[in-house]
Every structure is written in structure tokens, then in C-alpha cells.
Coordinates of C-alpha atoms and ligand atoms in Angstrom, one line a residue:
M1 CA -10.8 236.1 -80.3
E2 CA -8.5 236.3 -77.6
I3 CA -8.4 233.1 -75.5
K4 CA -6.1 232.9 -72.2
A5 CA -5.9 230.9 -69.4
S6 CA -6.1 232.9 -65.9
N7 CA -5.4 232.1 -62.6
T8 CA -8.3 234.9 -61.6
P9 CA -10.7 233.0 -58.7
K10 CA -14.4 232.7 -60.1
L11 CA -15.4 235.2 -57.5
E12 CA -13.1 238.1 -58.5
W13 CA -13.4 237.5 -62.4
T14 CA -14.8 240.7 -64.1
G15 CA -16.8 240.7 -67.8
D16 CA -19.9 240.3 -69.5
A17 CA -20.7 236.6 -68.9
L18 CA -19.2 233.8 -66.6
I19 CA -20.4 230.4 -67.5
I20 CA -19.6 227.5 -65.2
G21 CA -19.9 223.8 -65.9
L22 CA -21.5 221.4 -63.5
F23 CA -21.4 217.7 -63.6
E24 CA -25.0 215.6 -63.1
D25 CA -23.8 214.1 -60.2
A26 CA -22.4 217.5 -58.5
I27 CA -24.8 220.4 -58.9
E28 CA -24.9 221.3 -55.1
L29 CA -23.3 224.4 -54.1
T30 CA -20.8 223.8 -52.0
G31 CA -17.3 226.0 -51.7
D32 CA -16.5 228.7 -54.1
M33 CA -20.0 228.1 -56.0
A34 CA -21.9 228.7 -52.6
K35 CA -19.9 232.0 -52.2
L36 CA -20.7 233.0 -55.6
D37 CA -24.4 232.2 -54.7
V38 CA -24.3 234.6 -52.0
M39 CA -22.4 237.1 -54.0
L40 CA -24.9 236.9 -56.5
A41 CA -27.7 237.5 -54.2
G42 CA -29.0 233.7 -54.5
T43 CA -29.4 234.2 -58.4
L44 CA -27.4 230.9 -59.2
S45 CA -29.5 228.3 -56.6
E46 CA -32.7 230.1 -58.1
L47 CA -31.5 229.5 -61.8
I48 CA -30.7 225.8 -60.9
E49 CA -34.2 225.6 -59.4
E50 CA -36.1 227.5 -61.8
T51 CA -34.9 225.8 -64.9
E52 CA -34.6 222.1 -63.3
F53 CA -31.1 222.2 -64.2
K54 CA -29.7 219.0 -64.0
G55 CA -26.2 218.9 -65.2
K56 CA -27.3 216.8 -68.5
A57 CA -24.5 217.1 -70.9
N58 CA -24.7 220.2 -73.1
S59 CA -27.7 221.8 -71.0
T60 CA -27.6 225.2 -70.2
A61 CA -29.2 227.9 -68.0
S62 CA -28.3 231.7 -67.8
S63 CA -29.7 234.6 -66.2
R64 CA -29.3 238.3 -66.1
V65 CA -27.3 239.4 -62.6
G66 CA -28.4 242.6 -61.2
G67 CA -27.0 245.4 -59.3
T68 CA -23.3 246.0 -59.1
T69 CA -21.9 242.6 -59.3
P70 CA -18.8 242.3 -61.5
I71 CA -20.4 240.0 -63.9
R72 CA -23.4 241.2 -66.0
K73 CA -24.8 237.2 -66.6
I74 CA -24.5 233.9 -64.8
M75 CA -24.3 230.9 -67.1
I76 CA -24.1 227.2 -66.2
V77 CA -23.8 224.6 -68.7
G78 CA -24.1 220.7 -68.0
L79 CA -21.1 217.9 -68.2
G80 CA -22.8 214.9 -67.9
K81 CA -21.6 212.5 -65.3
S82 CA -18.3 213.0 -63.9
E83 CA -16.9 209.7 -64.5
E84 CA -17.5 210.1 -68.4
L85 CA -15.5 213.4 -68.7
K86 CA -13.3 213.2 -71.7
L87 CA -11.5 216.0 -74.1
E88 CA -14.6 215.5 -76.3
T89 CA -17.0 216.3 -73.5
L90 CA -15.0 219.6 -72.8
R91 CA -14.7 220.4 -76.6
Q92 CA -18.5 220.0 -77.1
T93 CA -19.1 222.0 -73.7
A94 CA -16.9 224.8 -74.9
A95 CA -18.7 224.6 -78.3
T96 CA -22.3 225.2 -76.5
C97 CA -20.5 228.0 -74.2
G98 CA -19.3 229.8 -77.3
R99 CA -22.7 229.7 -78.8
L100 CA -24.6 230.4 -76.0
A101 CA -22.4 233.6 -75.3
K102 CA -22.9 234.8 -79.1
K103 CA -26.5 234.5 -78.2
E104 CA -26.5 236.1 -75.5
R105 CA -24.3 239.3 -77.1
C106 CA -21.4 238.9 -74.6
K107 CA -18.1 240.2 -76.0
T108 CA -16.1 238.8 -73.0
L109 CA -16.5 235.5 -71.2
G110 CA -14.9 233.5 -68.2
I111 CA -15.4 230.0 -68.6
S112 CA -14.7 227.3 -65.7
L113 CA -14.5 223.8 -66.6
P114 CA -13.0 221.1 -64.8
I115 CA -9.6 219.5 -66.1
C116 CA -9.2 216.5 -68.4
Q117 CA -5.9 214.8 -68.5
D118 CA -3.8 217.8 -68.2
A119 CA -4.0 221.7 -68.1
D120 CA -2.8 221.7 -71.9
S121 CA -4.9 219.1 -73.1
T122 CA -7.9 220.7 -71.6
A123 CA -7.0 224.2 -73.0
I124 CA -6.7 222.6 -76.5
A125 CA -9.8 220.8 -76.1
I126 CA -11.7 224.2 -75.1
T127 CA -10.1 226.2 -77.3
E128 CA -11.0 223.9 -80.3
G129 CA -14.6 223.6 -79.3
I130 CA -15.0 227.6 -79.0
E131 CA -13.1 228.7 -82.2
L132 CA -14.5 226.1 -84.4
A133 CA -18.4 226.8 -82.8
L134 CA -18.0 230.3 -83.4
Y135 CA -16.4 230.4 -86.9
Q136 CA -19.1 231.7 -89.4
D137 CA -18.5 231.5 -93.2
N138 CA -20.1 234.8 -94.4
R139 CA -18.2 234.9 -97.8
F140 CA -21.2 234.6 -100.3
K141 CA -23.6 236.1 -98.0
S142 CA -24.9 239.5 -98.9
E143 CA -25.4 240.4 -95.6
L144 CA -24.0 239.0 -92.1
E145 CA -25.9 236.0 -91.1
N146 CA -25.7 236.8 -87.3
P147 CA -24.6 240.2 -86.9
G148 CA -24.2 242.0 -83.5
P149 CA -21.1 241.8 -80.6
D150 CA -18.7 238.6 -81.3
V151 CA -17.2 237.0 -78.5
E152 CA -13.7 239.0 -78.3
K153 CA -12.2 237.6 -75.0
V154 CA -12.1 234.4 -73.5
E155 CA -10.7 233.4 -70.0
L156 CA -10.1 230.0 -69.4
I157 CA -10.7 230.5 -65.7
G158 CA -8.4 228.7 -62.9
L159 CA -6.8 226.5 -65.5
A160 CA -2.7 226.7 -65.6
A161 CA -2.4 226.0 -69.3
S162 CA 0.7 227.1 -71.2
D163 CA 0.0 230.1 -74.0
E164 CA 1.6 227.8 -76.4
A165 CA -0.9 225.1 -75.9
I166 CA -3.8 227.6 -76.7
A167 CA -1.7 229.2 -79.5
S168 CA -1.4 225.9 -81.6
A169 CA -4.6 224.9 -80.8
Q170 CA -5.7 228.3 -82.7
Q171 CA -3.2 227.3 -85.3
I172 CA -4.8 224.0 -85.6
C173 CA -8.5 225.8 -86.0
S174 CA -6.8 228.0 -88.7
G175 CA -6.6 224.6 -90.6
V176 CA -9.9 223.5 -89.6
I177 CA -11.4 226.8 -91.1
L178 CA -9.6 226.5 -94.4
A179 CA -10.6 223.0 -95.0
R180 CA -14.0 223.9 -94.4
E181 CA -13.6 227.2 -96.6
L182 CA -12.3 225.2 -99.4
V183 CA -15.0 222.5 -99.4
A184 CA -17.9 225.2 -99.0
A185 CA -16.8 227.0 -101.9
P186 CA -19.0 225.8 -104.7
A187 CA -17.3 224.7 -108.2
N188 CA -17.7 227.7 -109.7
S189 CA -15.4 229.3 -107.0
C190 CA -13.4 226.6 -106.1
T191 CA -11.4 224.8 -109.3
P192 CA -8.2 223.5 -109.9
I193 CA -7.2 227.2 -110.9
T194 CA -8.1 228.4 -107.4
M195 CA -6.7 225.3 -105.8
A196 CA -3.6 225.9 -107.4
K197 CA -3.4 229.5 -106.2
T198 CA -4.3 228.6 -102.6
A199 CA -1.2 226.4 -102.6
E200 CA 0.7 229.3 -104.0
A201 CA -0.3 231.9 -101.1
L202 CA 0.3 229.2 -98.7
A203 CA 3.8 228.1 -99.8
K204 CA 4.3 232.0 -99.8
E205 CA 2.8 232.8 -96.2
F206 CA 4.8 230.2 -94.7
D207 CA 7.9 229.9 -97.1
L208 CA 7.1 226.5 -98.2
T209 CA 8.6 224.7 -101.4
L210 CA 5.6 224.4 -104.1
E211 CA 5.7 222.2 -107.4
I212 CA 2.4 222.8 -109.4
L213 CA 2.6 220.0 -112.1
E214 CA 0.8 221.4 -115.7
K215 CA -0.8 219.1 -118.0
E216 CA 2.2 218.4 -120.1
D217 CA 4.1 218.0 -116.8
C218 CA 1.8 215.3 -116.3
E219 CA 1.9 213.6 -119.6
K220 CA 5.8 213.6 -119.3
L221 CA 5.3 211.5 -116.0
G222 CA 2.7 209.5 -117.9
M223 CA -0.2 210.2 -115.4
G224 CA -2.8 208.7 -117.8
A225 CA -5.4 207.8 -115.2
F226 CA -5.3 211.2 -113.9
L227 CA -5.3 213.0 -117.2
G228 CA -8.2 210.7 -118.7
V229 CA -10.5 211.9 -115.7
A230 CA -9.4 215.8 -116.3
Q231 CA -9.8 215.7 -120.2
G232 CA -13.5 216.3 -120.2
S233 CA -13.3 219.6 -118.1
D234 CA -12.7 223.0 -120.0
L235 CA -10.3 223.8 -117.1
P236 CA -6.6 222.8 -116.9
P237 CA -5.9 220.0 -114.6
K238 CA -3.4 221.1 -111.6
F239 CA -1.1 218.6 -109.8
I240 CA -0.1 220.2 -106.5
H241 CA 2.9 219.3 -104.4
I242 CA 3.6 221.0 -101.6
T243 CA 6.6 220.1 -99.1
Y244 CA 6.9 221.2 -95.5
K245 CA 10.5 220.4 -94.4
P246 CA 11.7 220.7 -90.5
E247 CA 14.7 222.8 -89.8
S248 CA 16.7 219.8 -88.2
T249 CA 17.0 216.3 -89.8
P250 CA 13.5 215.0 -90.2
R251 CA 12.4 212.3 -87.5
R252 CA 10.1 210.9 -90.3
K253 CA 8.9 211.6 -93.7
L254 CA 5.3 211.3 -94.3
A255 CA 3.1 212.2 -97.7
I256 CA -0.8 213.1 -97.3
V257 CA -2.6 212.7 -100.4
G258 CA -6.0 214.3 -101.0
K259 CA -8.7 213.5 -103.4
G260 CA -8.9 216.6 -105.6
L261 CA -12.3 216.6 -107.5
T262 CA -13.7 220.2 -107.6
F263 CA -16.6 218.8 -109.5
D264 CA -17.8 215.3 -109.9
S265 CA -20.6 215.4 -112.4
G266 CA -20.0 211.6 -113.0
G267 CA -18.6 212.2 -116.5
L268 CA -20.5 210.4 -119.2
N269 CA -21.8 208.2 -116.8
L270 CA -23.5 211.2 -115.4
K271 CA -24.7 211.3 -112.2
T272 CA -28.7 211.3 -112.1
S273 CA -30.8 213.7 -110.4
G274 CA -31.6 212.8 -106.7
S275 CA -27.7 211.4 -106.5
G276 CA -26.7 214.5 -104.9
I277 CA -24.6 216.0 -108.0
E278 CA -25.5 219.4 -106.8
M279 CA -23.2 218.6 -103.5
M280 CA -20.2 217.3 -105.7
K281 CA -18.3 220.5 -104.7
I282 CA -17.0 218.5 -101.8
D283 CA -15.4 216.2 -103.8
M284 CA -12.1 217.8 -103.2
G285 CA -12.6 217.4 -99.4
G286 CA -9.6 215.0 -99.3
A287 CA -7.4 218.1 -101.0
G288 CA -9.3 220.9 -98.4
T289 CA -8.3 218.4 -95.4
T290 CA -4.5 218.2 -96.9
F291 CA -4.4 221.9 -97.1
G292 CA -5.7 222.5 -93.6
A293 CA -3.5 219.9 -92.5
L294 CA -0.6 221.8 -94.1
K295 CA -1.5 225.1 -92.9
A296 CA -1.8 224.0 -89.3
I297 CA 1.7 221.9 -89.3
A298 CA 3.4 225.0 -91.4
Q299 CA 2.6 226.9 -88.0
L300 CA 3.5 224.3 -85.6
K301 CA 6.9 223.3 -87.1
P302 CA 7.4 219.7 -86.0
D303 CA 10.3 217.8 -86.7
V304 CA 8.8 216.0 -89.5
E305 CA 9.2 216.3 -93.3
V306 CA 5.6 216.2 -95.1
H307 CA 4.7 216.3 -98.7
F308 CA 0.9 217.5 -99.5
I309 CA -0.3 216.0 -102.5
S310 CA -2.9 216.7 -104.9
A311 CA -4.2 215.9 -108.3
V312 CA -6.7 218.4 -108.9
T313 CA -9.6 218.8 -111.7
E314 CA -13.0 218.4 -112.2
N315 CA -14.8 215.3 -113.8
M316 CA -17.2 216.8 -116.9
V317 CA -19.2 215.6 -119.4
S318 CA -18.0 216.9 -123.0
G319 CA -17.0 215.8 -126.4
H320 CA -13.5 215.3 -125.7
A321 CA -14.6 213.6 -122.3
I322 CA -13.1 210.0 -121.4
H323 CA -15.6 207.5 -122.6
P324 CA -16.9 204.6 -120.5
G325 CA -14.7 201.6 -121.3
D326 CA -11.9 203.4 -122.6
F327 CA -8.4 202.1 -121.0
V328 CA -5.9 204.5 -119.7
T329 CA -2.2 203.6 -118.3
A330 CA -1.3 205.2 -114.8
S331 CA 2.1 206.5 -114.2
N332 CA 3.2 202.9 -112.6
G333 CA 2.5 201.4 -116.1
K334 CA -0.8 199.7 -115.0
T335 CA -3.5 199.7 -117.6
I336 CA -7.2 200.6 -116.2
E337 CA -10.4 199.7 -118.2
V338 CA -12.7 202.6 -117.1
N339 CA -16.0 201.2 -117.0
N340 CA -17.6 203.6 -115.0
T341 CA -16.4 207.5 -115.5
D342 CA -18.0 208.2 -112.1
A343 CA -15.5 206.2 -110.1
E344 CA -12.9 208.8 -111.1
G345 CA -11.4 209.6 -107.8
R346 CA -9.5 206.3 -107.6
L347 CA -8.0 207.4 -111.1
T348 CA -6.6 210.9 -109.9
L349 CA -5.4 209.1 -106.8
A350 CA -3.6 206.5 -108.9
D351 CA -1.2 208.8 -110.0
A352 CA -1.1 210.4 -106.9
L353 CA 0.0 207.7 -105.0
V354 CA 2.7 206.6 -107.8
F355 CA 4.1 210.3 -107.2
A356 CA 3.9 209.9 -103.4
E357 CA 5.8 206.5 -103.5
K358 CA 8.9 207.9 -105.4
L359 CA 9.6 210.7 -102.9
E360 CA 10.7 208.0 -100.6
V361 CA 8.2 208.6 -97.4
D362 CA 7.9 206.4 -94.3
A363 CA 4.3 206.4 -94.9
I364 CA 1.4 207.8 -97.3
V365 CA -1.9 208.6 -96.0
D366 CA -4.9 209.5 -98.7
L367 CA -8.2 211.0 -98.1
A368 CA -10.8 210.9 -100.4
T369 CA -14.6 211.7 -100.8
L370 CA -14.4 208.4 -102.4
T371 CA -17.4 206.2 -102.5
G372 CA -21.2 206.5 -101.5
A373 CA -20.8 202.7 -100.3
C374 CA -18.7 203.9 -97.4
I375 CA -21.8 206.3 -96.5
V376 CA -24.0 203.5 -96.9
A377 CA -21.6 201.3 -94.3
L378 CA -20.6 203.7 -91.8
G379 CA -23.3 206.5 -91.9
N380 CA -22.2 210.3 -92.4
D381 CA -20.1 210.9 -88.9
I382 CA -17.4 207.9 -89.5
A383 CA -14.6 207.6 -91.9
G384 CA -13.4 204.7 -93.1
L385 CA -9.9 203.5 -92.8
W386 CA -8.2 200.8 -94.9
S387 CA -4.2 199.7 -94.4
S388 CA -2.2 196.8 -95.2
N389 CA -0.1 198.1 -92.0
D390 CA -1.2 197.4 -88.5
D391 CA 1.2 199.7 -87.1
L392 CA -0.1 203.0 -89.3
A393 CA -3.8 202.0 -88.6
A394 CA -3.0 202.0 -85.0
E395 CA -1.1 205.3 -85.3
L396 CA -4.2 207.0 -87.4
T397 CA -6.8 205.4 -85.0
A398 CA -5.1 206.7 -82.0
A399 CA -4.9 210.4 -83.6
A400 CA -8.3 210.3 -84.6
K401 CA -9.6 209.2 -81.1
K402 CA -7.4 212.0 -79.8
A403 CA -9.0 214.7 -82.4
G404 CA -12.4 213.3 -81.5
E405 CA -12.9 212.4 -85.0
K406 CA -14.4 209.0 -85.7
V407 CA -13.0 206.4 -87.8
W408 CA -13.7 202.6 -88.2
R409 CA -11.1 200.2 -89.7
M410 CA -12.3 198.4 -92.9
P411 CA -11.0 195.1 -94.6
L412 CA -8.4 195.0 -97.4
E413 CA -10.4 191.7 -98.5
E414 CA -8.1 190.7 -101.3
K415 CA -10.8 188.2 -102.7
Y416 CA -13.0 191.1 -103.7
F417 CA -10.4 192.2 -106.2
E418 CA -11.5 189.6 -108.3
G419 CA -14.5 191.9 -108.8
L420 CA -12.3 194.6 -110.6
K421 CA -10.6 191.8 -113.0
A422 CA -10.8 193.2 -116.7
T423 CA -10.5 191.1 -120.1
H424 CA -8.3 193.1 -121.6
A425 CA -6.8 195.8 -119.4
D426 CA -4.9 195.2 -115.9
M427 CA -7.9 196.0 -114.0
K428 CA -11.4 197.8 -114.1
N429 CA -12.0 201.0 -112.0
T430 CA -15.2 200.1 -110.6
G431 CA -16.5 196.4 -109.1
P432 CA -19.8 194.9 -108.3
R433 CA -22.2 197.1 -105.8
P434 CA -21.2 194.8 -102.8
G435 CA -18.6 195.9 -101.1
G436 CA -17.8 198.9 -103.1
A437 CA -15.8 200.9 -100.6
I438 CA -13.7 197.9 -100.2
T439 CA -13.1 197.3 -104.1
A440 CA -12.3 201.3 -104.3
A441 CA -9.4 200.9 -101.4
L442 CA -8.1 197.8 -103.1
F443 CA -7.8 199.4 -106.1
L444 CA -5.7 202.0 -104.6
K445 CA -3.7 199.4 -103.5
Q446 CA -2.5 198.6 -106.6
F447 CA -0.8 201.9 -106.9
V448 CA 1.6 201.6 -103.9
K449 CA 3.9 198.9 -103.7
N450 CA 6.1 198.9 -100.4
T451 CA 5.4 202.1 -98.5
P452 CA 3.4 201.9 -95.5
W453 CA 0.0 203.1 -96.9
A454 CA -3.3 203.8 -95.3
H455 CA -6.8 205.2 -97.0
L456 CA -9.3 207.4 -95.2
D457 CA -12.8 207.1 -97.1
V458 CA -14.4 210.6 -95.9
A459 CA -17.2 210.9 -98.1
G460 CA -19.5 211.0 -95.5
P461 CA -17.8 212.9 -92.5
V462 CA -16.2 216.5 -94.7
W463 CA -20.2 217.6 -94.5
I464 CA -23.0 217.7 -92.4
D465 CA -26.7 218.9 -93.1
V466 CA -27.8 219.6 -89.6
E467 CA -26.1 221.0 -86.4
N468 CA -24.3 218.3 -84.5
G469 CA -22.1 219.1 -81.6
Y470 CA -19.4 221.6 -81.6
N471 CA -19.8 221.8 -85.9
N472 CA -21.8 224.0 -87.7
P473 CA -24.0 222.6 -90.3
G474 CA -22.0 222.5 -93.8
A475 CA -18.2 221.6 -94.4
T476 CA -16.6 220.4 -91.1
G477 CA -12.9 220.3 -91.6
Y478 CA -13.0 216.6 -90.8
G479 CA -9.7 214.7 -90.6
V480 CA -7.3 217.9 -90.0
R481 CA -7.2 217.6 -86.5
T482 CA -6.3 213.8 -86.9
L483 CA -3.6 214.4 -89.5
V484 CA -2.3 216.7 -87.1
N485 CA -2.5 214.7 -84.3
W486 CA -0.4 211.8 -86.7
I487 CA 2.0 213.9 -87.9
L488 CA 3.0 215.0 -84.4
S489 CA 3.2 211.7 -82.9
Ligands
BES1 N1 -17.5 211.5 -105.3 C1 -18.1 210.1 -105.4 C2 -18.5 209.7 -104.1 C3 -19.1 210.5 -103.1 C4 -20.7 210.1 -102.8 C5 -18.6 211.4 -102.0 C6 -21.6 210.8 -102.0 C7 -19.5 212.2 -101.4 C8 -20.8 211.8 -101.0 C9 -17.2 209.3 -105.9 O1 -16.5 209.3 -107.2 C10 -18.5 208.4 -106.7 O2 -19.2 208.7 -107.5 N2 -18.5 206.8 -106.1 C11 -19.2 205.9 -107.3 C12 -18.4 204.7 -107.3 C13 -19.3 203.8 -108.4 C14 -19.5 204.7 -109.8 C15 -18.3 202.9 -108.1 C16 -20.4 205.9 -105.8 O3 -20.2 205.7 -104.6 O4 -21.5 205.8 -106.1
MN2 MN1 -17.5 209.9 -108.9
ZN3 ZN1 -16.0 211.6 -106.8

């Protein structure tokens, strides 16, 4: 899809559909809009009247335009109240516009929306909204879901935005889409081996340094926690580390760590039916977001060094699976009593965090579909954020806000660590049910010594069952845009 800003006036634009945004408090047709109505022989005012269009956010109306007008269809989209206009409003509105245009079989689209903050931010939000709404994952369908013409060309009418801004938004979207595709792919298609292949392909395409630690390499590094999880799987574990280095001296050095369970059966503490076991292909959502951010960053080329890390494996049942109650030793020497094999994500992350800290980075952020408890606490749309560093927490909160991705800071309540006290090992991997997302975060904290660190529990937002806003149902690619904003900040 080609998207460009254009200074063609509304009245002169030619193409399949002209979409105009209208605020709730300004739907009377004045100025240019009145002229357009005259040009369209009153179609616009009739459309507003007939559909009782009030400009409510994301409401739409469209009409075929007859005669020899330069456009085939006129469409209006509600923007809500003008004083409530945010970039997120534009993102959602643009998504609505894209969907409507596709439904109405329009190939070329002129969109006239108001400016928010500045022209480039506006163009970025609109581009993200359209690209992400129109993306359809047909990889596993034998026939296309929505055949028919695709939107091919979009002009952002009357917006003085730069081509670079739009291009950067498209690069970010390519990362979001990669994250979605990785999460959506089932566990018989997305495995530790294919994750390593994806990493290899990304490293090759963007000329990045790739390090893949095989099982033996992980053994040498003493990654007993990660390998304890991996030992029940017939597939080899892959510890993936990709580095993006800028050409100039980096302003900062950062590490992103993503939980990479390509399937989480629960292990011998097997997930029961009704627990959502059939959804556990999403358990590499943190790694998916990590790879997605990597793809975006490799194209955006900021002056920041970023390490992208994931300890990828499956959590399976077998004769060589870890027993509930086994002790494992992580690569920092700490011993863990695995009192529940279904709390496996934190075990894989423990070794990944120790590895990340050895790289002497300025900050580490991990993302993980870590606990059902976080979904209970915050619902499906909001990620939990834990950090012992207020500056880092503030940076991430701002980055998420800018992305329109919801996070909520949660406490690292030290007292709750008592729930993880073990009799003969240093700690257990599972505490009591209350505050389960907090004890999970406290567990991770044991594996980072001095580096500013933040943990995002993304168990809820990596997936949506019903369509919401600009996201199609299914994998969301949540977190990619937050990470990109944070890295660029
Ligand atoms: N991968 C799950 C968490 C999860 C649940 C992600 C639902 C996405 C949707 C994680 O490994 C897990 O099983 N957590 C347990 C922890 C418990 C055993 C302490 C949970 O949340 O029940
Ligand atoms: Mn689990
Ligand atoms: Zn898991």
C-alpha cells in the first residue's frame, strides 16, 4: 500500500473514495465542505441528514456519488469531541476509514483528517491505523478471507507531513506484523527451530550480529533453569541473541528480553482442559514482540545499541521432563525448587536476564506472557509494568502512552517474596495464588543485580478474541510500538 501526504485541495482530489473526518461539535457544512456539497449536488448534506450522522467517534456513513464527479464515493467518519482529539483517536479513525474503504471496494483513497500535535505525528498515527487495520493474515487459509480489491493508494489530504515520517510508520508496522505472525502461528509451525531461522533471516536481511546458543552452549554457561524447562521437549532449545549496533558511537546500550515458549503445556503440572491450553502458542508473545521491535529498529537505525534476546523452547510432558519438585541451578548460581512446572516462563527468563546483564547494558526490559494472574488483575487490554527504577518506569509509561498501548505500573512488594521461600533451595519458582503476577516479577528480580530493569507482563494484550479498534481479532503485535518509542526516546 502506498501512503503519501498531499496538498491537493479536497475539491480537486480524484479517486475512488474521499473520506472526511467530522467532529461531533462541528458537523455543519461550512467553507470548503459547503463547496464540496455543492459540487456533489447536495449528496453530502443528504448523507448527514439521512443517516442522522452526529460525528460520534468511529461512526461512518458513505454514499455513491453520481454523474461525472472526480470521486466515486463520499464517506464521512466521526471524530468525537474536538477537545478530546488525541493521536489514538486518529489511529482508530484511520483504521475505521481503511476498513470501510476495503468493504466498499475502493482502491484509491483520499483521507482528510484534522491535525493533532504536528503533521508528522498525525501522519504516523494515520499510517499505523490504516496499515494495521488492513493487514490480513491469510498464511494458513486455503482461500483468501476477504478477496476483492485491496486499498492500493492512500493520500493524506491537506497534511504537510514528510515522506520520512510515513516511511518510518510503515517500518514500525512491518515489525508489528512480524510479531503478530509469530504469535498467530501455531506451535506445530512456530517452534524453537523456526524461531532461530526467523532470527537468522532477520540478521541476514538487516546485517545484524546473530548469536544462537545451542543446548551444549547453554550447559557451558550453566543455564540450568532454562534447560530444566527445555528438557521435556523433543525439540532442541535455542537461545537467541541478536545485536543491532549503530554506525556511530551508541548513545545508550539497551537489552530487550522476550519470553519464548513456543508452546506451554504446563509440563508435568499439565494444564487442564478449560485452562486455555489450546491457546498456549501465544506463550512466545514476548519473543514475538522482541523480534518485531528488532525488525523496526533495524530499519529505523537509531543511534542506540540494542540487544534482542530470547531463550526459546517448549514446555512439554515426557519421560525426560523436569519433575515437579526438582531443583535447578540458574546461570547466576542461584538454586530454584521447581514446585510448579507451569511457572516455566520465569525459569527461562532467569537465565536470559543473567545473560543480558553480562552485556553491561544501561537498561534491560523483559516482556513475557508470564501469568494468568496479571490478566485477572488488569484484564486483557492492559500490560502490567514492574520496575525498581522510577526513571525507567516513567520512560516506558511515556513510550506506551505515545503508542496508544496500555500499561499499568504494579508494585514490587518485597514482603511477598516470602511466598517464594524454599526449605532446601534458594527459592521456589511459584508462590501462593494471591498476588501471583507480583511474586512472578519478584522472582525475575533475583536475576538482575544492578542494571535498571523493567518487566512487562503481556499475557493479556498479545491476543484479542474480538475485534477492538484498529486491531483485528487474533494476535495484536502488542508492545512493538512501545519498545520502539522507548528505544528512540
Ligand atoms: N504462560 C502462562 C501464563 C499465561 C496464562 C499466558 C494465560 C497467557 C494466558 C504461564 O506460564 C503460566 O502457566 N502461569 C501460571 C503460573 C502459576 C503456575 C504460578 C498461571 O498463570 O497460572
Ligand atoms: Mn506455564
Ligand atoms: Zn508460560
